[in-house]
Every structure is written in C-alpha cells, then in structure tokens.
Amino acid sequence: MCDYPHSPRKVWRAVTEPELIPRWTSTGKGARAVGFRPEVGNRFQFVAKPMPGWRGIVDCEVLEVRAEELLRYTWVGAEGEAPSYVRYQLEPTPEGTRFTYHHTGFTGIGGFAMAKMLGSIRKKMLTVGMPALLADLDETGALRRDAAEQGGR
C-alpha cells in the first residue's frame, strides 16, 4: 500500500493505460501490457525479457473493474500453472490516493518463493516507478510532453 499526492483519476490512468504501465513496472523488471483493456473478460499478457526459468510472459484475464476504484485480474506466469490473483484498489484520501496492490493465491513451495520475489519487485515499482511516472503526468493523467520526449525517467 502506498499513498500518492495525486488524484484517483491520475493514478487510475497510470495503472490502466497500456503505454504508461511499463513506465512504472519496469523499475521492478516489469513488462508491456499487450492487449490490455480495463474490461471484464479481457485477456492480455505482460511481456518482458525472458530470464532463466521464465519465458517472459504472464497470461492474465480481467475479472473485475470499477473505474478509478478497483481492478482485479488473474496472473499465470508459467504454462499449466494455477492462476494467482492481482487486485489494485484506489481510495481517495485528503492528500490524494491510497493505492493498495494485492497479489494472492500462490500455492506450494514454488508459490512461496514466487510471492517473496514478486513482493520485493512490487515494493520497488510502488516506491520508485509509480512516483516517477505520476510526476511525469499532468493532472488529467496525460504524459507531459517533455516526459514523452525523454521516454520516461
């Protein structure tokens, strides 16, 4: 969970606009959201550079959407793996927005290891990547021209 001094609208755009997603997830070795739309039933993939033991693709399906409040989707990081579940919750605060990121449903020893690894990656995304992206967006959630020209921070 992180609090950001930005509106829920701005944070929502950061987590749901496909061209913006890599700008905050890449700090944790994140990926491009290919085919993503915040619509229930939408199937999409996160595509990143493959690494030993991982093909670089996460298959997902949107389960629930409430604009500027909630996004929930499945996460399958390996073929044949049981899905785990990601939930983004946005809550307005007097100072801006509280963003809560939950990733649950891991099973077994492999799931324990994956949850631990993803936890450290997530921390960097939320404390380094997201604040940098939000600083590059105007109040409507559009990428500022100078940030777009630089390709992000």
C-alpha positions as semicolon CSV with decimal commas, in nm:
position;residue;x (nm);y (nm);z (nm)
1;M;0,000;0,000;0,000
2;C;0,125;0,347;-0,090
3;D;-0,021;0,694;-0,060
4;Y;0,036;0,930;-0,352
5;P;-0,033;1,305;-0,359
6;H;-0,228;1,264;-0,684
7;S;-0,594;1,220;-0,775
8;P;-0,751;0,874;-0,816
9;R;-0,810;0,965;-1,183
10;K;-0,438;1,020;-1,239
11;V;-0,334;0,701;-1,054
12;W;-0,602;0,503;-1,243
13;R;-0,459;0,617;-1,577
14;A;-0,111;0,513;-1,462
15;V;-0,229;0,159;-1,387
16;T;-0,468;0,113;-1,682
17;E;-0,316;0,290;-1,984
18;P;-0,109;0,029;-2,172
19;E;0,153;0,283;-2,283
20;L;0,202;0,402;-1,922
21;I;0,217;0,063;-1,747
22;P;0,581;-0,016;-1,842
23;R;0,689;0,324;-1,711
24;W;0,618;0,217;-1,352
25;T;0,653;-0,161;-1,372
26;S;0,992;-0,154;-1,547
27;T;1,162;-0,043;-1,225
28;G;1,081;-0,390;-1,097
29;K;1,172;-0,558;-1,429
30;G;0,809;-0,523;-1,536
31;A;0,665;-0,555;-1,878
32;R;0,449;-0,421;-2,156
33;A;0,078;-0,492;-2,119
34;V;-0,013;-0,642;-2,457
35;G;-0,382;-0,635;-2,543
36;F;-0,484;-0,485;-2,209
37;R;-0,817;-0,306;-2,169
38;P;-0,982;-0,248;-1,829
39;E;-1,287;-0,455;-1,927
40;V;-1,418;-0,769;-1,756
41;G;-1,326;-1,076;-1,960
42;N;-1,038;-0,906;-2,144
43;R;-0,743;-1,143;-2,183
44;F;-0,400;-0,983;-2,207
45;Q;-0,034;-1,054;-2,146
46;F;0,253;-0,889;-1,970
47;V;0,554;-0,940;-2,195
48;A;0,907;-0,888;-2,066
49;K;1,257;-1,009;-2,139
50;P;1,276;-1,387;-2,078
51;M;1,505;-1,499;-1,798
52;P;1,636;-1,843;-1,699
53;G;1,336;-2,037;-1,573
54;W;1,080;-1,788;-1,707
55;R;0,952;-1,740;-2,060
56;G;0,894;-1,366;-2,012
57;I;0,514;-1,385;-2,050
58;V;0,237;-1,361;-1,792
59;D;-0,114;-1,452;-1,912
60;C;-0,395;-1,255;-1,748
61;E;-0,771;-1,206;-1,758
62;V;-0,959;-0,909;-1,615
63;L;-1,211;-1,027;-1,353
64;E;-1,348;-0,703;-1,207
65;V;-1,332;-0,332;-1,286
66;R;-1,470;-0,027;-1,111
67;A;-1,319;0,280;-1,279
68;E;-1,087;0,479;-1,052
69;E;-1,151;0,228;-0,767
70;L;-1,071;-0,135;-0,845
71;L;-0,901;-0,359;-1,099
72;R;-0,875;-0,734;-1,041
73;Y;-0,719;-0,988;-1,278
74;T;-0,569;-1,337;-1,292
75;W;-0,195;-1,395;-1,328
76;V;-0,045;-1,710;-1,482
77;G;0,334;-1,686;-1,505
78;A;0,403;-2,034;-1,644
79;E;0,211;-2,260;-1,879
80;G;-0,008;-2,501;-1,683
81;E;0,027;-2,303;-1,360
82;A;-0,282;-2,235;-1,147
83;P;-0,372;-1,867;-1,157
84;S;-0,293;-1,627;-0,880
85;Y;-0,487;-1,303;-0,839
86;V;-0,387;-0,938;-0,859
87;R;-0,601;-0,663;-0,713
88;Y;-0,543;-0,288;-0,739
89;Q;-0,758;-0,079;-0,508
90;L;-0,763;0,301;-0,519
91;E;-0,911;0,503;-0,235
92;P;-0,930;0,884;-0,227
93;T;-0,758;1,043;0,072
94;P;-0,744;1,408;0,178
95;E;-0,391;1,423;0,034
96;G;-0,455;1,223;-0,288
97;T;-0,490;0,848;-0,339
98;R;-0,411;0,534;-0,141
99;F;-0,308;0,258;-0,383
100;T;-0,324;-0,095;-0,246
101;Y;-0,170;-0,374;-0,455
102;H;-0,251;-0,732;-0,352
103;H;-0,118;-1,043;-0,526
104;T;-0,260;-1,360;-0,370
105;G;-0,329;-1,725;-0,446
106;F;0,023;-1,868;-0,462
107;T;0,048;-2,234;-0,365
108;G;0,325;-2,471;-0,261
109;I;0,694;-2,405;-0,206
110;G;0,732;-2,261;-0,557
111;G;0,444;-2,026;-0,488
112;F;0,604;-1,916;-0,161
113;A;0,929;-1,835;-0,342
114;M;0,743;-1,652;-0,620
115;A;0,540;-1,446;-0,371
116;K;0,859;-1,344;-0,190
117;M;1,038;-1,246;-0,513
118;L;0,738;-1,054;-0,650
119;G;0,699;-0,875;-0,316
120;S;1,043;-0,716;-0,345
121;I;0,983;-0,626;-0,709
122;R;0,644;-0,475;-0,623
123;K;0,797;-0,261;-0,349
124;K;1,035;-0,102;-0,600
125;M;0,755;-0,049;-0,855
126;L;0,536;0,128;-0,598
127;T;0,807;0,335;-0,425
128;V;1,027;0,424;-0,724
129;G;0,846;0,358;-1,053
130;M;0,498;0,485;-0,969
131;P;0,607;0,815;-0,809
132;A;0,834;0,889;-1,108
133;L;0,553;0,818;-1,354
134;L;0,297;1,022;-1,160
135;A;0,542;1,316;-1,162
136;D;0,556;1,285;-1,543
137;L;0,176;1,307;-1,581
138;D;-0,031;1,623;-1,584
139;E;-0,344;1,649;-1,368
140;T;-0,561;1,481;-1,635
141;G;-0,326;1,181;-1,635
142;A;-0,172;1,262;-1,973
143;L;0,203;1,224;-2,017
144;R;0,372;1,563;-2,017
145;R;0,535;1,642;-2,349
146;D;0,887;1,669;-2,207
147;A;0,849;1,329;-2,034
148;A;0,718;1,168;-2,354
149;E;1,018;1,301;-2,545
150;Q;1,259;1,163;-2,283
151;G;1,087;0,823;-2,276
152;G;1,031;0,846;-1,903
153;R;1,279;0,886;-1,622
